[in-house]
CSV table of C-alpha atoms in Angstrom, one decimal:
chain,number,residue,atom,x,y,z
A,22,MET,CA,11.9,27.0,0.8
A,23,LEU,CA,8.4,26.2,-0.5
A,24,ILE,CA,7.0,25.6,3.0
A,25,ASN,CA,6.7,27.9,6.0
A,26,LYS,CA,5.0,27.8,9.4
A,27,ASN,CA,1.7,29.0,7.9
A,28,LEU,CA,1.5,26.0,5.7
A,29,ILE,CA,1.9,23.4,8.5
A,30,LEU,CA,-1.0,21.6,10.1
A,31,LEU,CA,0.0,19.2,12.9
A,32,ASN,CA,-2.4,16.6,14.3
A,33,SER,CA,-5.3,17.4,11.9
A,34,LYS,CA,-8.6,16.0,13.0
A,35,SER,CA,-9.8,15.6,9.4
A,36,THR,CA,-11.8,12.4,8.8
A,37,ASN,CA,-11.4,12.2,5.0
A,38,ARG,CA,-9.0,13.3,2.3
A,39,GLU,CA,-11.2,16.0,0.8
A,40,GLU,CA,-11.6,17.7,4.2
A,41,LEU,CA,-7.8,17.5,4.7
A,42,ILE,CA,-7.1,18.9,1.2
A,43,ARG,CA,-9.5,21.7,1.9
A,44,GLN,CA,-7.8,22.5,5.3
A,45,LEU,CA,-4.3,22.6,3.6
A,46,ALA,CA,-5.6,24.7,0.7
A,47,LEU,CA,-7.1,27.2,3.1
A,48,LEU,CA,-3.7,27.6,4.8
A,49,ALA,CA,-2.2,28.3,1.4
A,50,TYR,CA,-4.9,30.7,0.5
A,51,LYS,CA,-4.5,32.6,3.8
A,52,ASP,CA,-0.7,32.7,3.1
A,53,GLY,CA,-1.3,34.3,-0.3
A,54,LYS,CA,-0.2,31.3,-2.3
A,55,ILE,CA,-3.6,30.8,-4.0
A,56,SER,CA,-5.9,33.4,-5.5
A,57,ASP,CA,-9.0,31.2,-5.9
A,58,ILE,CA,-9.3,28.4,-3.3
A,59,GLU,CA,-12.2,26.6,-5.0
A,60,ASP,CA,-10.5,26.5,-8.4
A,61,TYR,CA,-7.3,25.0,-6.8
A,62,ILE,CA,-9.2,22.4,-4.7
A,63,LYS,CA,-11.1,21.4,-7.9
A,64,ALA,CA,-7.7,20.8,-9.6
A,65,VAL,CA,-6.5,18.7,-6.7
A,66,LEU,CA,-9.7,16.7,-6.4
A,67,LYS,CA,-9.7,16.1,-10.2
A,68,ARG,CA,-6.2,14.7,-9.9
A,69,GLU,CA,-7.3,12.5,-7.0
A,70,ALA,CA,-10.3,11.2,-9.1
A,71,GLU,CA,-7.9,10.2,-11.9
A,72,TYR,CA,-5.5,8.3,-9.6
A,73,SER,CA,-5.1,8.4,-5.8
A,74,THR,CA,-2.0,10.3,-4.7
A,75,ALA,CA,-1.5,8.0,-1.7
A,76,VAL,CA,1.8,6.2,-2.2
A,77,GLY,CA,1.7,3.7,0.6
A,78,PHE,CA,3.5,3.7,4.0
A,79,GLY,CA,0.9,6.1,5.4
A,80,VAL,CA,1.8,8.8,2.9
A,81,ALA,CA,-0.1,10.9,0.4
A,82,ILE,CA,1.1,13.7,-1.9
A,83,PRO,CA,-2.0,15.4,-3.3
A,84,HIS,CA,-1.2,18.0,-5.9
A,85,GLY,CA,-2.8,20.3,-8.3
A,86,LYS,CA,-1.7,22.5,-11.3
A,87,SER,CA,-3.8,25.6,-11.5
A,88,ASP,CA,-3.7,29.2,-12.6
A,89,SER,CA,-5.0,30.0,-9.2
A,90,VAL,CA,-1.6,29.2,-7.7
A,91,ILE,CA,0.2,32.5,-7.4
A,92,GLU,CA,3.5,31.1,-6.0
A,93,PRO,CA,4.7,27.4,-5.7
A,94,PHE,CA,4.2,26.0,-2.3
A,95,LEU,CA,4.3,22.8,-0.2
A,96,ALA,CA,1.9,22.3,2.7
A,97,TYR,CA,2.1,19.6,5.3
A,98,ALA,CA,-0.3,17.8,7.6
A,99,SER,CA,0.0,15.0,10.1
A,100,THR,CA,-3.2,13.1,11.0
A,101,GLU,CA,-4.3,10.3,13.2
A,102,GLY,CA,-4.8,8.3,10.0
A,103,ILE,CA,-7.5,8.6,7.3
A,104,ASP,CA,-8.7,6.4,4.5
A,105,TRP,CA,-7.1,7.6,1.2
A,106,ASP,CA,-7.5,4.7,-1.2
A,107,THR,CA,-4.0,3.6,-0.6
A,108,PRO,CA,-2.2,0.8,-2.5
A,109,ASP,CA,-1.4,-1.0,0.8
A,110,GLN,CA,-4.9,-0.3,2.3
A,111,LYS,CA,-3.2,1.5,5.3
A,112,PRO,CA,-4.5,4.8,6.6
A,113,VAL,CA,-2.6,8.0,5.7
A,114,ASP,CA,-1.0,10.0,8.5
A,115,ILE,CA,1.6,12.1,6.5
A,116,VAL,CA,0.3,14.4,3.8
A,117,PHE,CA,2.3,16.9,1.7
A,118,LEU,CA,0.1,19.1,-0.6
A,119,ILE,CA,1.9,20.6,-3.6
A,120,GLY,CA,0.7,23.6,-5.5
A,121,VAL,CA,2.3,25.0,-8.6
A,122,PRO,CA,1.1,27.5,-11.2
A,123,GLU,CA,-0.1,26.0,-14.4
A,124,LYS,CA,2.5,27.8,-16.4
A,125,ASP,CA,5.4,26.4,-14.2
A,126,ALA,CA,3.7,23.0,-13.9
A,127,GLY,CA,6.1,20.8,-15.9
A,128,SER,CA,9.6,20.7,-14.5
A,129,LEU,CA,9.1,22.4,-11.1
A,130,HIS,CA,6.1,20.1,-10.3
A,131,LEU,CA,8.1,17.0,-11.2
A,132,LYS,CA,11.2,18.1,-9.3
A,133,ILE,CA,9.2,18.7,-6.1
A,134,LEU,CA,7.4,15.4,-6.4
A,135,ALA,CA,10.5,13.4,-7.3
A,136,ASN,CA,12.6,14.8,-4.4
A,137,LEU,CA,9.8,14.5,-1.9
A,138,SER,CA,9.0,10.9,-3.0
A,139,ARG,CA,12.6,9.8,-2.9
A,140,LYS,CA,12.8,11.0,0.8
A,141,LEU,CA,9.4,9.5,1.7
A,142,MET,CA,10.4,6.1,0.5
A,143,LYS,CA,12.9,5.9,3.4
A,144,GLU,CA,11.4,4.5,6.6
A,145,ASP,CA,13.7,6.6,8.8
A,146,PHE,CA,12.5,9.8,7.1
A,147,ARG,CA,8.8,8.9,7.6
A,148,ASN,CA,9.5,7.8,11.2
A,149,SER,CA,11.2,11.1,11.9
A,150,LEU,CA,8.2,13.0,10.5
A,151,ARG,CA,5.9,11.0,12.8
A,152,THR,CA,7.8,12.2,15.9
A,153,ILE,CA,7.7,15.9,15.1
A,154,LYS,CA,5.7,17.9,17.6
A,155,THR,CA,6.1,21.5,16.4
A,156,SER,CA,6.2,23.6,13.2
A,157,ASP,CA,9.7,24.7,14.0
A,158,GLU,CA,10.8,21.1,14.4
A,159,LEU,CA,9.3,20.2,11.0
A,160,LEU,CA,10.9,23.2,9.2
A,161,GLU,CA,14.3,22.4,10.8
A,162,PHE,CA,14.0,18.7,9.8
A,163,LEU,CA,13.0,19.5,6.2
A,164,ASN,CA,15.9,22.0,5.9
A,165,LYS,CA,18.4,19.4,7.1
A,166,SER,CA,16.9,16.8,4.8
A,167,GLU,CA,18.3,18.5,1.7
A,168,LEU,CA,15.1,18.1,-0.4
A,169,GLY,CA,16.5,20.3,-3.1
A,170,PHE,CA,13.8,23.0,-3.2
C-alpha cells in the first residue's frame, strides 16, 4: 500500500492549499519517502500553477513528479474546507497528495491518479471518507476499497 499511518493528517487546520501541501509533504519527508522536501513541494506547486488539481465535490489530488521522491507514496488530509480554485467553487475538505519518482512518473503516476479519481467520483466513497475519525479507520476503508495499488 502506498499510504500508511504516518502519511495521514486528519482535521488539518490549514487555511490554504500551499500550507496543506507543505504539511503533507513534511509527513512524507519524515517517513523517508522524500529526500528534498523543498524540491518536491516546488514540483507540486508548479503543477498547481499550471492547472488546479481540485476536481470538484470538495476533493483535490495534488501531485508532483520529482527526483526527490525516493519511494512512491500517497498522503491524505481532511480539512474543514479550504479554497483551492475548484471548478465548482466549493471548498476542498478531502486531499490526496501523490508522490512518484520522476523515473517512474509515467504509468505508475497515471495508474494511481486514475484509480483514485474513479473512486472519488462516487458520492458514497466521498461521504465515507468524511465520516472517518482515525488513521486506522482510513487505512481499513482504503484497503477494502480495492484501489488497485
